Amino acid sequence: MSKIEKILSILGVCTLVATTACSATTSSDGDADGMAADMSMPDTTSTGKDTTTTAKTFKSIVIWDKSEDPAFRNGKCGSSPGSDIDAVMLYRGGKLIGAGKVGSASYDTSKSTSCDNKKNIAASAEGPVNAHVYASSPDTGYISLNGGSIELQFGACSDGSQDPLKCDGAGAALDIQDGDQIDFYEVDVTYKPGSGTIMDGFAYDGCVCYSDQYQVDVRTAVGVDAGSMVLQSGRGGDTFTGTEAWDVNKFTATVKVM
């Protein structure tokens, strides 16, 4: 079990869906709502009498903003609208092996929005968990999707770090494999003081830190939607909410042998 799973088990983050959004606050800054063997595992194939079962691999993930009102909440715009993505982490065999790969993030703003987005730097979602929400200074370390989406590959922790606060994603690109786990860090109440998480105190005490919603796809090729798979949240359905862990265990496809 990864650190974040233990954290979520303790806090019961699944109950936090009803909290209100930080993007609706009135503060001046509009607060935020591997080892080599692990990296070289080939696809596995087992052959039965009339079927071949292949474990798929994927090259990237896409996080789509699915906030109920990503750009305009409670009658006003915030400076960090929609889902606020800090980082993504990749685990294999219970071991942290990678984070959002440095230089891989691509932010798509194609969806129409009525609000400006001041937190729109795609690279903010790469590398370690490092988002900070301040009461009177500009926030750092996350991207607000503002109705759009972001695509990322995973990169190995270049120094082999097992700490999400240090894993830099600067190493070799990693495929997502059957049995992997992905942890998503979306700025929510787990960033506030007293949360007991590794992000404890990364947001100031008065932050509402709303748990925004998002959808995640995995892609067989970067930038190619054909053949992608929509991940199912541990909460049920395909909508993720706030900081959440996901166990990848549904990538096996059975192909009929003719």
CSV table of C-alpha atoms in Angstrom, one decimal:
chain,number,residue,atom,x,y,z
A,1,MET,CA,0.0,0.0,0.0
A,2,SER,CA,1.4,3.4,-1.0
A,3,LYS,CA,1.7,6.3,1.4
A,4,ILE,CA,-1.2,8.1,-0.2
A,5,GLU,CA,-3.5,5.0,0.2
A,6,LYS,CA,-2.7,5.0,3.9
A,7,ILE,CA,-3.4,8.7,4.1
A,8,LEU,CA,-6.7,8.4,2.4
A,9,SER,CA,-7.7,5.4,4.5
A,10,ILE,CA,-7.0,7.5,7.7
A,11,LEU,CA,-8.8,10.7,6.5
A,12,GLY,CA,-11.7,9.1,4.7
A,13,VAL,CA,-11.2,11.5,1.7
A,14,CYS,CA,-14.2,10.0,0.0
A,15,THR,CA,-16.3,12.0,2.3
A,16,LEU,CA,-14.9,15.3,1.2
A,17,VAL,CA,-16.8,15.7,-2.0
A,18,ALA,CA,-19.2,18.2,-0.5
A,19,THR,CA,-16.6,20.8,0.5
A,20,THR,CA,-16.7,24.2,-1.2
A,21,ALA,CA,-14.2,25.5,-3.7
A,22,CYS,CA,-11.1,27.5,-3.0
A,23,SER,CA,-11.5,29.1,-6.4
A,24,ALA,CA,-14.4,30.9,-5.0
A,25,THR,CA,-12.5,32.5,-2.2
A,26,THR,CA,-11.9,36.3,-2.1
A,27,SER,CA,-8.2,36.3,-1.2
A,28,SER,CA,-6.0,38.3,-3.6
A,29,ASP,CA,-4.4,35.4,-5.2
A,30,GLY,CA,-7.5,33.3,-5.8
A,31,ASP,CA,-6.3,30.2,-4.0
A,32,ALA,CA,-6.5,26.8,-5.4
A,33,ASP,CA,-9.8,25.5,-5.1
A,34,GLY,CA,12.7,3.3,-10.5
A,35,MET,CA,14.7,0.7,-10.8
A,36,ALA,CA,15.9,-0.5,-14.3
A,37,ALA,CA,14.1,-3.9,-13.9
A,38,ASP,CA,10.9,-2.1,-13.1
A,39,MET,CA,11.1,-0.1,-16.2
A,40,SER,CA,11.8,-2.8,-18.7
A,41,MET,CA,9.0,-5.3,-18.1
A,42,PRO,CA,7.7,-6.6,-21.5
A,43,ASP,CA,4.1,-7.2,-22.3
A,44,THR,CA,3.1,-10.7,-21.3
A,45,THR,CA,1.2,-13.2,-23.5
A,46,SER,CA,-0.5,-16.4,-22.5
A,47,THR,CA,-2.1,-18.7,-25.1
A,48,GLY,CA,-5.1,-20.9,-24.5
A,49,LYS,CA,-6.7,-23.3,-26.9
A,50,ASP,CA,-8.6,-20.6,-28.8
A,51,THR,CA,-7.7,-17.2,-27.3
A,52,THR,CA,-4.6,-15.1,-26.7
A,53,THR,CA,-4.6,-12.9,-23.6
A,54,THR,CA,-2.3,-9.8,-23.8
A,55,ALA,CA,-1.5,-7.4,-21.0
A,56,LYS,CA,-1.7,-3.9,-22.5
A,57,THR,CA,0.7,-1.0,-21.8
A,58,PHE,CA,0.0,2.7,-22.2
A,59,LYS,CA,2.2,5.6,-22.9
A,60,SER,CA,0.5,8.6,-21.3
A,61,ILE,CA,-2.5,9.8,-19.2
A,62,VAL,CA,-4.9,12.6,-20.0
A,63,ILE,CA,-6.7,14.4,-17.1
A,64,TRP,CA,-9.9,16.1,-18.2
A,65,ASP,CA,-11.5,18.8,-16.0
A,66,LYS,CA,-15.0,17.6,-15.0
A,67,SER,CA,-15.7,20.2,-12.3
A,68,GLU,CA,-19.4,20.9,-12.0
A,69,ASP,CA,-18.7,24.6,-12.8
A,70,PRO,CA,-15.0,24.8,-13.7
A,71,ALA,CA,-14.8,28.4,-14.8
A,72,PHE,CA,-17.5,30.3,-13.0
A,73,ARG,CA,-18.6,29.4,-9.5
A,74,ASN,CA,-20.9,31.2,-7.1
A,75,GLY,CA,-21.3,34.1,-9.6
A,76,LYS,CA,-17.7,35.1,-10.0
A,77,CYS,CA,-14.4,34.0,-11.5
A,78,GLY,CA,-11.5,32.7,-9.4
A,79,SER,CA,-7.9,32.9,-10.5
A,80,SER,CA,-7.5,29.1,-10.2
A,81,PRO,CA,-10.7,27.6,-11.8
A,82,GLY,CA,-11.5,24.0,-12.2
A,83,SER,CA,-9.3,21.0,-11.1
A,84,ASP,CA,-6.0,22.0,-9.7
A,85,ILE,CA,-3.5,19.4,-10.6
A,86,ASP,CA,-0.3,19.3,-8.5
A,87,ALA,CA,1.3,15.9,-9.5
A,88,VAL,CA,0.8,12.3,-10.6
A,89,MET,CA,2.8,9.4,-9.2
A,90,LEU,CA,3.3,5.9,-10.7
A,91,TYR,CA,3.8,2.8,-8.4
A,92,ARG,CA,4.7,-0.7,-9.4
A,93,GLY,CA,4.6,-3.6,-6.9
A,94,GLY,CA,3.9,-1.0,-4.1
A,95,LYS,CA,7.1,0.9,-5.0
A,96,LEU,CA,7.2,4.5,-6.3
A,97,ILE,CA,8.9,4.4,-9.7
A,98,GLY,CA,7.9,7.6,-11.4
A,99,ALA,CA,6.2,11.0,-11.6
A,100,GLY,CA,4.9,13.2,-14.3
A,101,LYS,CA,7.8,13.3,-16.8
A,102,VAL,CA,9.7,16.6,-17.1
A,103,GLY,CA,9.0,18.2,-20.5
A,104,SER,CA,6.0,15.9,-21.3
A,105,ALA,CA,3.0,17.9,-20.1
A,106,SER,CA,0.7,19.4,-22.7
A,107,TYR,CA,-2.2,21.6,-21.7
A,108,ASP,CA,-5.3,21.8,-24.0
A,109,THR,CA,-7.5,24.9,-23.5
A,110,SER,CA,-9.8,24.1,-26.4
A,111,LYS,CA,-12.9,24.0,-24.2
A,112,SER,CA,-14.7,27.4,-24.1
A,113,THR,CA,-14.5,29.2,-20.8
A,114,SER,CA,-15.8,32.5,-19.5
A,115,CYS,CA,-12.9,33.1,-17.1
A,116,ASP,CA,-9.2,33.8,-17.4
A,117,ASN,CA,-6.8,31.2,-16.0
A,118,LYS,CA,-3.7,32.6,-14.2
A,119,LYS,CA,-2.5,29.1,-13.2
A,120,ASN,CA,-2.0,27.7,-16.7
A,121,ILE,CA,1.6,26.5,-16.8
A,122,ALA,CA,1.6,22.8,-17.9
A,123,ALA,CA,5.0,22.0,-16.3
A,124,SER,CA,3.4,22.7,-12.9
A,125,ALA,CA,1.9,19.2,-13.0
A,126,GLU,CA,5.3,17.5,-13.7
A,127,GLY,CA,7.7,16.2,-11.1
A,128,PRO,CA,7.2,16.0,-7.3
A,129,VAL,CA,4.3,17.0,-5.1
A,130,ASN,CA,5.0,20.7,-4.5
A,131,ALA,CA,1.8,22.8,-4.8
A,132,HIS,CA,1.5,25.6,-2.2
A,133,VAL,CA,-1.6,27.8,-1.5
A,134,TYR,CA,-0.9,31.1,0.1
A,135,ALA,CA,-3.2,33.6,1.8
A,136,SER,CA,-1.6,36.7,0.3
A,137,SER,CA,1.0,35.6,-2.2
A,138,PRO,CA,0.7,33.9,-5.6
A,139,ASP,CA,0.1,30.2,-5.4
A,140,THR,CA,2.7,27.9,-6.9
A,141,GLY,CA,3.2,24.3,-8.1
A,142,TYR,CA,-0.1,23.4,-9.7
A,143,ILE,CA,-2.1,23.9,-12.9
A,144,SER,CA,-5.8,24.8,-13.0
A,145,LEU,CA,-7.5,23.0,-15.9
A,146,ASN,CA,-10.2,25.6,-16.3
A,147,GLY,CA,-12.4,23.3,-18.3
A,148,GLY,CA,-9.5,21.9,-20.4
A,149,SER,CA,-7.2,18.9,-20.1
A,150,ILE,CA,-3.6,18.0,-19.6
A,151,GLU,CA,-1.6,15.0,-21.0
A,152,LEU,CA,1.4,13.6,-19.3
A,153,GLN,CA,3.9,10.8,-19.6
A,154,PHE,CA,5.6,9.3,-16.6
A,155,GLY,CA,9.3,9.6,-16.0
A,156,ALA,CA,11.5,7.6,-13.6
A,157,CYS,CA,12.6,9.2,-10.3
A,158,SER,CA,16.2,10.0,-11.4
A,159,ASP,CA,17.7,9.4,-8.0
A,160,GLY,CA,15.5,6.4,-7.2
A,161,SER,CA,13.6,8.4,-4.5
A,162,GLN,CA,10.7,6.8,-2.8
A,163,ASP,CA,9.3,10.1,-1.7
A,164,PRO,CA,6.5,11.8,-3.7
A,165,LEU,CA,7.9,15.1,-2.5
A,166,LYS,CA,11.3,14.3,-4.2
A,167,CYS,CA,10.6,12.1,-7.1
A,168,ASP,CA,11.4,14.4,-10.0
A,169,GLY,CA,10.1,12.5,-13.1
A,170,ALA,CA,13.4,13.5,-14.9
A,171,GLY,CA,14.4,9.9,-15.7
A,172,ALA,CA,13.6,7.6,-18.6
A,173,ALA,CA,10.0,7.5,-19.9
A,174,LEU,CA,7.9,4.8,-18.3
A,175,ASP,CA,5.0,2.8,-19.8
A,176,ILE,CA,1.9,2.2,-17.6
A,177,GLN,CA,1.4,-1.5,-17.1
A,178,ASP,CA,-1.2,-3.9,-15.8
A,179,GLY,CA,-1.1,-3.9,-12.0
A,180,ASP,CA,0.4,-0.4,-11.6
A,181,GLN,CA,-1.0,2.2,-9.3
A,182,ILE,CA,-1.4,5.9,-10.1
A,183,ASP,CA,-1.8,8.5,-7.4
A,184,PHE,CA,-3.4,11.8,-8.4
A,185,TYR,CA,-2.7,14.9,-6.3
A,186,GLU,CA,-5.4,17.5,-6.7
A,187,VAL,CA,-5.2,20.5,-4.4
A,188,ASP,CA,-7.9,19.9,-1.7
A,189,VAL,CA,-8.2,19.8,2.1
A,190,THR,CA,-5.3,17.2,2.3
A,191,TYR,CA,-3.1,20.3,1.7
A,192,LYS,CA,-4.3,22.2,4.8
A,193,PRO,CA,-2.6,22.2,8.2
A,194,GLY,CA,-3.6,19.3,10.4
A,195,SER,CA,-4.5,17.0,7.6
A,196,GLY,CA,-1.8,14.5,8.6
A,197,THR,CA,-0.8,14.0,5.0
A,198,ILE,CA,2.6,14.6,3.3
A,199,MET,CA,1.0,17.8,2.1
A,200,ASP,CA,0.1,19.0,5.6
A,201,GLY,CA,0.5,22.8,5.7
A,202,PHE,CA,1.0,23.2,1.9
A,203,ALA,CA,-2.1,25.4,2.0
A,204,TYR,CA,-2.9,28.1,4.5
A,205,ASP,CA,-5.4,27.3,7.2
A,206,GLY,CA,-8.2,29.5,5.8
A,207,CYS,CA,-8.1,27.8,2.4
A,208,VAL,CA,-11.5,26.1,1.5
A,209,CYS,CA,-9.5,23.9,-0.9
A,210,TYR,CA,-12.5,22.4,-2.8
A,211,SER,CA,-12.1,18.8,-4.0
A,212,ASP,CA,-12.6,19.3,-7.8
A,213,GLN,CA,-13.7,16.6,-10.2
A,214,TYR,CA,-11.8,15.2,-13.2
A,215,GLN,CA,-11.7,12.2,-15.6
A,216,VAL,CA,-8.6,10.2,-16.5
A,217,ASP,CA,-7.8,8.4,-19.8
A,218,VAL,CA,-4.8,6.3,-20.6
A,219,ARG,CA,-3.4,6.4,-24.1
A,220,THR,CA,-1.5,3.8,-26.2
A,221,ALA,CA,0.4,6.6,-27.9
A,222,VAL,CA,1.0,10.2,-26.9
A,223,GLY,CA,-1.5,12.6,-28.5
A,224,VAL,CA,-3.6,9.7,-30.0
A,225,ASP,CA,-7.0,9.2,-28.5
A,226,ALA,CA,-7.9,6.1,-30.5
A,227,GLY,CA,-7.6,3.0,-28.3
A,228,SER,CA,-7.6,5.0,-25.1
A,229,MET,CA,-9.2,3.7,-21.9
A,230,VAL,CA,-11.2,5.6,-19.4
A,231,LEU,CA,-10.1,4.8,-15.8
A,232,GLN,CA,-12.7,4.0,-13.2
A,233,SER,CA,-12.4,5.9,-9.9
A,234,GLY,CA,-12.1,4.0,-6.6
A,235,ARG,CA,-15.2,6.0,-5.5
A,236,GLY,CA,-17.2,4.4,-8.3
A,237,GLY,CA,-17.8,5.6,-11.9
A,238,ASP,CA,-15.3,7.5,-14.0
A,239,THR,CA,-15.2,10.7,-12.0
A,240,PHE,CA,-12.2,11.3,-9.7
A,241,THR,CA,-12.5,13.8,-6.9
A,242,GLY,CA,-9.6,15.6,-5.2
A,243,THR,CA,-6.5,13.7,-4.3
A,244,GLU,CA,-7.1,10.1,-5.1
A,245,ALA,CA,-5.3,6.7,-5.7
A,246,TRP,CA,-6.1,4.3,-8.5
A,247,ASP,CA,-5.0,0.7,-8.9
A,248,VAL,CA,-4.5,-0.3,-12.5
A,249,ASN,CA,-5.8,-3.8,-12.8
A,250,LYS,CA,-8.1,-3.7,-15.8
A,251,PHE,CA,-5.7,-3.6,-18.7
A,252,THR,CA,-6.0,-7.3,-19.8
A,253,ALA,CA,-7.7,-7.8,-23.2
A,254,THR,CA,-8.6,-11.2,-24.6
A,255,VAL,CA,-8.2,-11.5,-28.4
A,256,LYS,CA,-9.9,-14.4,-30.3
A,257,VAL,CA,-7.5,-16.5,-32.3
A,258,MET,CA,-8.9,-17.1,-35.8
